[in-house]
Amino acid sequence: MYVCVCKAITDKQIRSAIENGHCSRRHLNQCLGVGSVCGKCSRHVKQILDESHAEQQLMPQAAFA
């Protein structure tokens, strides 16, 4: 799904960038340009970041289960 229409950035591209170490909105802005034109995607970008951070916190616990 397109998250940033201005830069044609999808949620998959954002998730991939997060997996590659871009762990803040500032990093994603620098890497992909999301949120740099109209800013309407900023809320959704934050939601994706929050979900990814939550998943990363659960992963180490799941490995020990």
PDB file of N, CA, C and O in Angstrom:
ATOM      1  N   MET A   1       0.840  -1.168   0.000  1.00  0.00           N
ATOM      2  CA  MET A   1       0.000   0.000   0.000  1.00  0.00           C
ATOM      3  C   MET A   1       0.898   1.249   0.000  1.00  0.00           C
ATOM      4  O   MET A   1       1.913   1.283   0.697  1.00  0.00           O
ATOM      5  N   TYR A   2       0.508   2.239  -0.755  1.00  0.00           N
ATOM      6  CA  TYR A   2       1.254   3.496  -0.755  1.00  0.00           C
ATOM      7  C   TYR A   2       0.981   4.248   0.540  1.00  0.00           C
ATOM      8  O   TYR A   2      -0.155   4.467   0.913  1.00  0.00           O
ATOM      9  N   VAL A   3       2.050   4.626   1.206  1.00  0.00           N
ATOM     10  CA  VAL A   3       1.953   5.408   2.434  1.00  0.00           C
ATOM     11  C   VAL A   3       2.220   6.869   2.113  1.00  0.00           C
ATOM     12  O   VAL A   3       1.481   7.747   2.507  1.00  0.00           O
ATOM     13  N   CYS A   4       3.284   7.122   1.378  1.00  0.00           N
ATOM     14  CA  CYS A   4       3.644   8.482   0.979  1.00  0.00           C
ATOM     15  C   CYS A   4       3.376   8.630  -0.522  1.00  0.00           C
ATOM     16  O   CYS A   4       4.152   8.143  -1.345  1.00  0.00           O
ATOM     17  N   VAL A   5       2.268   9.267  -0.845  1.00  0.00           N
ATOM     18  CA  VAL A   5       1.889   9.434  -2.246  1.00  0.00           C
ATOM     19  C   VAL A   5       2.835  10.420  -2.937  1.00  0.00           C
ATOM     20  O   VAL A   5       3.191  10.241  -4.098  1.00  0.00           O
ATOM     21  N   CYS A   6       3.283  11.425  -2.217  1.00  0.00           N
ATOM     22  CA  CYS A   6       4.151  12.448  -2.803  1.00  0.00           C
ATOM     23  C   CYS A   6       5.452  11.858  -3.341  1.00  0.00           C
ATOM     24  O   CYS A   6       5.949  12.275  -4.380  1.00  0.00           O
ATOM     25  N   LYS A   7       5.999  10.867  -2.619  1.00  0.00           N
ATOM     26  CA  LYS A   7       7.264  10.246  -3.008  1.00  0.00           C
ATOM     27  C   LYS A   7       7.086   8.822  -3.531  1.00  0.00           C
ATOM     28  O   LYS A   7       8.060   8.146  -3.821  1.00  0.00           O
ATOM     29  N   ALA A   8       5.826   8.356  -3.620  1.00  0.00           N
ATOM     30  CA  ALA A   8       5.501   7.002  -4.103  1.00  0.00           C
ATOM     31  C   ALA A   8       6.234   5.936  -3.294  1.00  0.00           C
ATOM     32  O   ALA A   8       6.856   5.036  -3.836  1.00  0.00           O
ATOM     33  N   ILE A   9       6.117   6.023  -1.955  1.00  0.00           N
ATOM     34  CA  ILE A   9       6.765   5.080  -1.057  1.00  0.00           C
ATOM     35  C   ILE A   9       5.699   4.168  -0.449  1.00  0.00           C
ATOM     36  O   ILE A   9       4.686   4.635   0.068  1.00  0.00           O
ATOM     37  N   THR A  10       5.957   2.868  -0.488  1.00  0.00           N
ATOM     38  CA  THR A  10       5.009   1.890   0.034  1.00  0.00           C
ATOM     39  C   THR A  10       5.368   1.477   1.458  1.00  0.00           C
ATOM     40  O   THR A  10       6.491   1.716   1.927  1.00  0.00           O
ATOM     41  N   ASP A  11       4.423   0.816   2.117  1.00  0.00           N
ATOM     42  CA  ASP A  11       4.680   0.311   3.456  1.00  0.00           C
ATOM     43  C   ASP A  11       5.784  -0.740   3.434  1.00  0.00           C
ATOM     44  O   ASP A  11       6.592  -0.822   4.358  1.00  0.00           O
ATOM     45  N   LYS A  12       5.885  -1.520   2.373  1.00  0.00           N
ATOM     46  CA  LYS A  12       6.948  -2.529   2.263  1.00  0.00           C
ATOM     47  C   LYS A  12       8.321  -1.864   2.199  1.00  0.00           C
ATOM     48  O   LYS A  12       9.277  -2.350   2.798  1.00  0.00           O
ATOM     49  N   GLN A  13       8.420  -0.765   1.484  1.00  0.00           N
ATOM     50  CA  GLN A  13       9.690  -0.042   1.414  1.00  0.00           C
ATOM     51  C   GLN A  13      10.063   0.515   2.779  1.00  0.00           C
ATOM     52  O   GLN A  13      11.240   0.485   3.164  1.00  0.00           O
ATOM     53  N   ILE A  14       9.086   1.014   3.503  1.00  0.00           N
ATOM     54  CA  ILE A  14       9.341   1.556   4.837  1.00  0.00           C
ATOM     55  C   ILE A  14       9.780   0.445   5.775  1.00  0.00           C
ATOM     56  O   ILE A  14      10.767   0.577   6.506  1.00  0.00           O
ATOM     57  N   ARG A  15       9.069  -0.691   5.753  1.00  0.00           N
ATOM     58  CA  ARG A  15       9.436  -1.823   6.615  1.00  0.00           C
ATOM     59  C   ARG A  15      10.838  -2.341   6.283  1.00  0.00           C
ATOM     60  O   ARG A  15      11.601  -2.691   7.173  1.00  0.00           O
ATOM     61  N   SER A  16      11.167  -2.375   5.017  1.00  0.00           N
ATOM     62  CA  SER A  16      12.497  -2.808   4.597  1.00  0.00           C
ATOM     63  C   SER A  16      13.571  -1.859   5.123  1.00  0.00           C
ATOM     64  O   SER A  16      14.624  -2.289   5.604  1.00  0.00           O
ATOM     65  N   ALA A  17      13.316  -0.571   5.033  1.00  0.00           N
ATOM     66  CA  ALA A  17      14.267   0.420   5.532  1.00  0.00           C
ATOM     67  C   ALA A  17      14.442   0.287   7.048  1.00  0.00           C
ATOM     68  O   ALA A  17      15.558   0.398   7.562  1.00  0.00           O
ATOM     69  N   ILE A  18      13.346   0.009   7.758  1.00  0.00           N
ATOM     70  CA  ILE A  18      13.421  -0.176   9.209  1.00  0.00           C
ATOM     71  C   ILE A  18      14.274  -1.402   9.527  1.00  0.00           C
ATOM     72  O   ILE A  18      15.123  -1.369  10.416  1.00  0.00           O
ATOM     73  N   GLU A  19      14.076  -2.493   8.782  1.00  0.00           N
ATOM     74  CA  GLU A  19      14.868  -3.709   8.979  1.00  0.00           C
ATOM     75  C   GLU A  19      16.347  -3.459   8.708  1.00  0.00           C
ATOM     76  O   GLU A  19      17.205  -4.128   9.270  1.00  0.00           O
ATOM     77  N   ASN A  20      16.636  -2.495   7.850  1.00  0.00           N
ATOM     78  CA  ASN A  20      18.018  -2.157   7.518  1.00  0.00           C
ATOM     79  C   ASN A  20      18.608  -1.087   8.426  1.00  0.00           C
ATOM     80  O   ASN A  20      19.665  -0.532   8.128  1.00  0.00           O
ATOM     81  N   GLY A  21      17.911  -0.778   9.528  1.00  0.00           N
ATOM     82  CA  GLY A  21      18.492   0.101  10.532  1.00  0.00           C
ATOM     83  C   GLY A  21      17.976   1.519  10.588  1.00  0.00           C
ATOM     84  O   GLY A  21      18.431   2.305  11.413  1.00  0.00           O
ATOM     85  N   HIS A  22      17.054   1.884   9.726  1.00  0.00           N
ATOM     86  CA  HIS A  22      16.479   3.235   9.777  1.00  0.00           C
ATOM     87  C   HIS A  22      15.342   3.210  10.788  1.00  0.00           C
ATOM     88  O   HIS A  22      14.214   2.868  10.466  1.00  0.00           O
ATOM     89  N   CYS A  23      15.664   3.564  12.038  1.00  0.00           N
ATOM     90  CA  CYS A  23      14.748   3.297  13.147  1.00  0.00           C
ATOM     91  C   CYS A  23      14.033   4.534  13.682  1.00  0.00           C
ATOM     92  O   CYS A  23      13.489   4.505  14.773  1.00  0.00           O
ATOM     93  N   SER A  24      14.025   5.627  12.929  1.00  0.00           N
ATOM     94  CA  SER A  24      13.286   6.813  13.357  1.00  0.00           C
ATOM     95  C   SER A  24      12.676   7.486  12.132  1.00  0.00           C
ATOM     96  O   SER A  24      13.068   7.217  10.998  1.00  0.00           O
ATOM     97  N   ARG A  25      11.718   8.371  12.397  1.00  0.00           N
ATOM     98  CA  ARG A  25      11.114   9.109  11.277  1.00  0.00           C
ATOM     99  C   ARG A  25      12.154   9.969  10.574  1.00  0.00           C
ATOM    100  O   ARG A  25      12.111  10.118   9.360  1.00  0.00           O
ATOM    101  N   ARG A  26      13.080  10.519  11.337  1.00  0.00           N
ATOM    102  CA  ARG A  26      14.148  11.332  10.734  1.00  0.00           C
ATOM    103  C   ARG A  26      14.992  10.494   9.774  1.00  0.00           C
ATOM    104  O   ARG A  26      15.284  10.918   8.661  1.00  0.00           O
ATOM    105  N   HIS A  27      15.363   9.283  10.204  1.00  0.00           N
ATOM    106  CA  HIS A  27      16.146   8.407   9.326  1.00  0.00           C
ATOM    107  C   HIS A  27      15.355   8.026   8.076  1.00  0.00           C
ATOM    108  O   HIS A  27      15.910   7.996   6.974  1.00  0.00           O
ATOM    109  N   LEU A  28      14.075   7.724   8.261  1.00  0.00           N
ATOM    110  CA  LEU A  28      13.245   7.367   7.107  1.00  0.00           C
ATOM    111  C   LEU A  28      13.072   8.547   6.165  1.00  0.00           C
ATOM    112  O   LEU A  28      13.056   8.379   4.946  1.00  0.00           O
ATOM    113  N   ASN A  29      12.977   9.738   6.725  1.00  0.00           N
ATOM    114  CA  ASN A  29      12.885  10.941   5.902  1.00  0.00           C
ATOM    115  C   ASN A  29      14.153  11.110   5.077  1.00  0.00           C
ATOM    116  O   ASN A  29      14.093  11.385   3.882  1.00  0.00           O
ATOM    117  N   GLN A  30      15.297  10.915   5.691  1.00  0.00           N
ATOM    118  CA  GLN A  30      16.575  11.066   4.986  1.00  0.00           C
ATOM    119  C   GLN A  30      16.769   9.972   3.944  1.00  0.00           C
ATOM    120  O   GLN A  30      17.283  10.230   2.859  1.00  0.00           O
ATOM    121  N   CYS A  31      16.346   8.767   4.278  1.00  0.00           N
ATOM    122  CA  CYS A  31      16.543   7.618   3.394  1.00  0.00           C
ATOM    123  C   CYS A  31      15.551   7.583   2.240  1.00  0.00           C
ATOM    124  O   CYS A  31      15.942   7.403   1.092  1.00  0.00           O
ATOM    125  N   LEU A  32      14.269   7.760   2.559  1.00  0.00           N
ATOM    126  CA  LEU A  32      13.210   7.588   1.565  1.00  0.00           C
ATOM    127  C   LEU A  32      12.515   8.880   1.160  1.00  0.00           C
ATOM    128  O   LEU A  32      11.833   8.920   0.141  1.00  0.00           O
ATOM    129  N   GLY A  33      12.620   9.894   1.996  1.00  0.00           N
ATOM    130  CA  GLY A  33      11.943  11.151   1.707  1.00  0.00           C
ATOM    131  C   GLY A  33      10.524  11.221   2.233  1.00  0.00           C
ATOM    132  O   GLY A  33       9.812  12.186   1.949  1.00  0.00           O
ATOM    133  N   VAL A  34      10.082  10.197   3.010  1.00  0.00           N
ATOM    134  CA  VAL A  34       8.717  10.210   3.524  1.00  0.00           C
ATOM    135  C   VAL A  34       8.524  11.373   4.487  1.00  0.00           C
ATOM    136  O   VAL A  34       9.387  11.696   5.275  1.00  0.00           O
ATOM    137  N   GLY A  35       7.391  12.037   4.370  1.00  0.00           N
ATOM    138  CA  GLY A  35       7.060  13.153   5.247  1.00  0.00           C
ATOM    139  C   GLY A  35       7.727  14.459   4.891  1.00  0.00           C
ATOM    140  O   GLY A  35       7.576  15.444   5.598  1.00  0.00           O
ATOM    141  N   SER A  36       8.418  14.502   3.767  1.00  0.00           N
ATOM    142  CA  SER A  36       9.174  15.717   3.437  1.00  0.00           C
ATOM    143  C   SER A  36       8.426  16.697   2.542  1.00  0.00           C
ATOM    144  O   SER A  36       8.874  17.825   2.368  1.00  0.00           O
ATOM    145  N   VAL A  37       7.283  16.291   1.993  1.00  0.00           N
ATOM    146  CA  VAL A  37       6.562  17.192   1.089  1.00  0.00           C
ATOM    147  C   VAL A  37       5.317  17.747   1.795  1.00  0.00           C
ATOM    148  O   VAL A  37       5.314  18.877   2.256  1.00  0.00           O
ATOM    149  N   CYS A  38       4.272  16.955   1.903  1.00  0.00           N
ATOM    150  CA  CYS A  38       3.037  17.475   2.511  1.00  0.00           C
ATOM    151  C   CYS A  38       2.872  17.052   3.976  1.00  0.00           C
ATOM    152  O   CYS A  38       2.149  17.680   4.722  1.00  0.00           O
ATOM    153  N   GLY A  39       3.523  15.948   4.371  1.00  0.00           N
ATOM    154  CA  GLY A  39       3.474  15.496   5.753  1.00  0.00           C
ATOM    155  C   GLY A  39       2.269  14.655   6.131  1.00  0.00           C
ATOM    156  O   GLY A  39       2.153  14.209   7.269  1.00  0.00           O
ATOM    157  N   LYS A  40       1.356  14.407   5.189  1.00  0.00           N
ATOM    158  CA  LYS A  40       0.152  13.638   5.515  1.00  0.00           C
ATOM    159  C   LYS A  40       0.460  12.187   5.873  1.00  0.00           C
ATOM    160  O   LYS A  40      -0.314  11.541   6.560  1.00  0.00           O
ATOM    161  N   CYS A  41       1.608  11.692   5.464  1.00  0.00           N
ATOM    162  CA  CYS A  41       1.957  10.298   5.725  1.00  0.00           C
ATOM    163  C   CYS A  41       2.633  10.113   7.086  1.00  0.00           C
ATOM    164  O   CYS A  41       2.815   8.981   7.536  1.00  0.00           O
ATOM    165  N   SER A  42       2.989  11.187   7.750  1.00  0.00           N
ATOM    166  CA  SER A  42       3.764  11.099   8.989  1.00  0.00           C
ATOM    167  C   SER A  42       3.096  10.225  10.050  1.00  0.00           C
ATOM    168  O   SER A  42       3.772   9.446  10.726  1.00  0.00           O
ATOM    169  N   ARG A  43       1.794  10.336  10.190  1.00  0.00           N
ATOM    170  CA  ARG A  43       1.093   9.538  11.205  1.00  0.00           C
ATOM    171  C   ARG A  43       1.194   8.048  10.884  1.00  0.00           C
ATOM    172  O   ARG A  43       1.427   7.221  11.762  1.00  0.00           O
ATOM    173  N   HIS A  44       1.035   7.698   9.614  1.00  0.00           N
ATOM    174  CA  HIS A  44       1.105   6.289   9.230  1.00  0.00           C
ATOM    175  C   HIS A  44       2.538   5.759   9.344  1.00  0.00           C
ATOM    176  O   HIS A  44       2.744   4.617   9.738  1.00  0.00           O
ATOM    177  N   VAL A  45       3.511   6.595   9.006  1.00  0.00           N
ATOM    178  CA  VAL A  45       4.918   6.202   9.150  1.00  0.00           C
ATOM    179  C   VAL A  45       5.216   5.913  10.620  1.00  0.00           C
ATOM    180  O   VAL A  45       5.861   4.912  10.947  1.00  0.00           O
ATOM    181  N   LYS A  46       4.731   6.753  11.512  1.00  0.00           N
ATOM    182  CA  LYS A  46       4.928   6.533  12.944  1.00  0.00           C
ATOM    183  C   LYS A  46       4.276   5.231  13.380  1.00  0.00           C
ATOM    184  O   LYS A  46       4.845   4.465  14.162  1.00  0.00           O
ATOM    185  N   GLN A  47       3.094   4.938  12.861  1.00  0.00           N
ATOM    186  CA  GLN A  47       2.390   3.702  13.197  1.00  0.00           C
ATOM    187  C   GLN A  47       3.215   2.483  12.760  1.00  0.00           C
ATOM    188  O   GLN A  47       3.353   1.521  13.512  1.00  0.00           O
ATOM    189  N   ILE A  48       3.771   2.532  11.564  1.00  0.00           N
ATOM    190  CA  ILE A  48       4.602   1.430  11.076  1.00  0.00           C
ATOM    191  C   ILE A  48       5.841   1.280  11.947  1.00  0.00           C
ATOM    192  O   ILE A  48       6.236   0.160  12.303  1.00  0.00           O
ATOM    193  N   LEU A  49       6.465   2.391  12.316  1.00  0.00           N
ATOM    194  CA  LEU A  49       7.628   2.341  13.205  1.00  0.00           C
ATOM    195  C   LEU A  49       7.268   1.724  14.546  1.00  0.00           C
ATOM    196  O   LEU A  49       7.987   0.847  15.051  1.00  0.00           O
ATOM    197  N   ASP A  50       6.162   2.151  15.120  1.00  0.00           N
ATOM    198  CA  ASP A  50       5.732   1.620  16.418  1.00  0.00           C
ATOM    199  C   ASP A  50       5.468   0.121  16.334  1.00  0.00           C
ATOM    200  O   ASP A  50       5.873  -0.637  17.218  1.00  0.00           O
ATOM    201  N   GLU A  51       4.807  -0.315  15.273  1.00  0.00           N
ATOM    202  CA  GLU A  51       4.537  -1.744  15.092  1.00  0.00           C
ATOM    203  C   GLU A  51       5.830  -2.528  14.947  1.00  0.00           C
ATOM    204  O   GLU A  51       5.979  -3.598  15.533  1.00  0.00           O
ATOM    205  N   SER A  52       6.769  -2.002  14.185  1.00  0.00           N
ATOM    206  CA  SER A  52       8.045  -2.685  13.985  1.00  0.00           C
ATOM    207  C   SER A  52       8.835  -2.770  15.273  1.00  0.00           C
ATOM    208  O   SER A  52       9.435  -3.808  15.575  1.00  0.00           O
ATOM    209  N   HIS A  53       8.835  -1.695  16.058  1.00  0.00           N
ATOM    210  CA  HIS A  53       9.538  -1.715  17.340  1.00  0.00           C
ATOM    211  C   HIS A  53       8.905  -2.720  18.289  1.00  0.00           C
ATOM    212  O   HIS A  53       9.616  -3.440  18.999  1.00  0.00           O
ATOM    213  N   ALA A  54       7.585  -2.808  18.292  1.00  0.00           N
ATOM    214  CA  ALA A  54       6.886  -3.774  19.144  1.00  0.00           C
ATOM    215  C   ALA A  54       7.218  -5.202  18.719  1.00  0.00           C
ATOM    216  O   ALA A  54       7.469  -6.069  19.561  1.00  0.00           O
ATOM    217  N   GLU A  55       7.254  -5.449  17.418  1.00  0.00           N
ATOM    218  CA  GLU A  55       7.602  -6.778  16.911  1.00  0.00           C
ATOM    219  C   GLU A  55       9.032  -7.148  17.281  1.00  0.00           C
ATOM    220  O   GLU A  55       9.307  -8.282  17.653  1.00  0.00           O
ATOM    221  N   GLN A  56       9.951  -6.186  17.201  1.00  0.00           N
ATOM    222  CA  GLN A  56      11.352  -6.448  17.531  1.00  0.00           C
ATOM    223  C   GLN A  56      11.517  -6.761  19.011  1.00  0.00           C
ATOM    224  O   GLN A  56      12.353  -7.569  19.383  1.00  0.00           O
ATOM    225  N   GLN A  57      10.713  -6.143  19.860  1.00  0.00           N
ATOM    226  CA  GLN A  57      10.800  -6.417  21.291  1.00  0.00           C
ATOM    227  C   GLN A  57      10.248  -7.797  21.611  1.00  0.00           C
ATOM    228  O   GLN A  57      10.703  -8.435  22.553  1.00  0.00           O
ATOM    229  N   LEU A  58       9.270  -8.274  20.852  1.00  0.00           N
ATOM    230  CA  LEU A  58       8.690  -9.591  21.091  1.00  0.00           C
ATOM    231  C   LEU A  58       9.548 -10.717  20.537  1.00  0.00           C
ATOM    232  O   LEU A  58       9.528 -11.819  21.058  1.00  0.00           O
ATOM    233  N   MET A  59      10.317 -10.449  19.508  1.00  0.00           N
ATOM    234  CA  MET A  59      11.098 -11.497  18.851  1.00  0.00           C
ATOM    235  C   MET A  59      12.101 -12.174  19.795  1.00  0.00           C
ATOM    236  O   MET A  59      12.155 -13.391  19.832  1.00  0.00           O
ATOM    237  N   PRO A  60      12.913 -11.445  20.568  1.00  0.00           N
ATOM    238  CA  PRO A  60      13.865 -12.139  21.446  1.00  0.00           C
ATOM    239  C   PRO A  60      13.158 -13.022  22.473  1.00  0.00           C
ATOM    240  O   PRO A  60      13.640 -14.105  22.773  1.00  0.00           O
ATOM    241  N   GLN A  61      12.004 -12.600  22.960  1.00  0.00           N
ATOM    242  CA  GLN A  61      11.269 -13.406  23.929  1.00  0.00           C
ATOM    243  C   GLN A  61      10.740 -14.668  23.268  1.00  0.00           C
ATOM    244  O   GLN A  61      10.733 -15.735  23.863  1.00  0.00           O
ATOM    245  N   ALA A  62      10.300 -14.584  22.036  1.00  0.00           N
ATOM    246  CA  ALA A  62       9.777 -15.734  21.328  1.00  0.00           C
ATOM    247  C   ALA A  62      10.875 -16.757  21.047  1.00  0.00           C
ATOM    248  O   ALA A  62      10.624 -17.958  21.006  1.00  0.00           O
ATOM    249  N   ALA A  63      12.106 -16.313  20.877  1.00  0.00           N
ATOM    250  CA  ALA A  63      13.217 -17.206  20.593  1.00  0.00           C
ATOM    251  C   ALA A  63      13.518 -18.097  21.790  1.00  0.00           C
ATOM    252  O   ALA A  63      14.022 -19.210  21.637  1.00  0.00           O
ATOM    253  N   PHE A  64      13.229 -17.642  22.993  1.00  0.00           N
ATOM    254  CA  PHE A  64      13.504 -18.416  24.191  1.00  0.00           C
ATOM    255  C   PHE A  64      12.337 -19.302  24.607  1.00  0.00           C
ATOM    256  O   PHE A  64      12.452 -20.104  25.503  1.00  0.00           O
ATOM    257  N   ALA A  65      11.206 -19.136  23.980  1.00  0.00           N
ATOM    258  CA  ALA A  65      10.015 -19.899  24.370  1.00  0.00           C
ATOM    259  C   ALA A  65      10.070 -21.323  23.876  1.00  0.00           C
ATOM    260  O   ALA A  65      10.766 -21.729  23.056  1.00  0.00           O
TER     261      ALA A  65
END
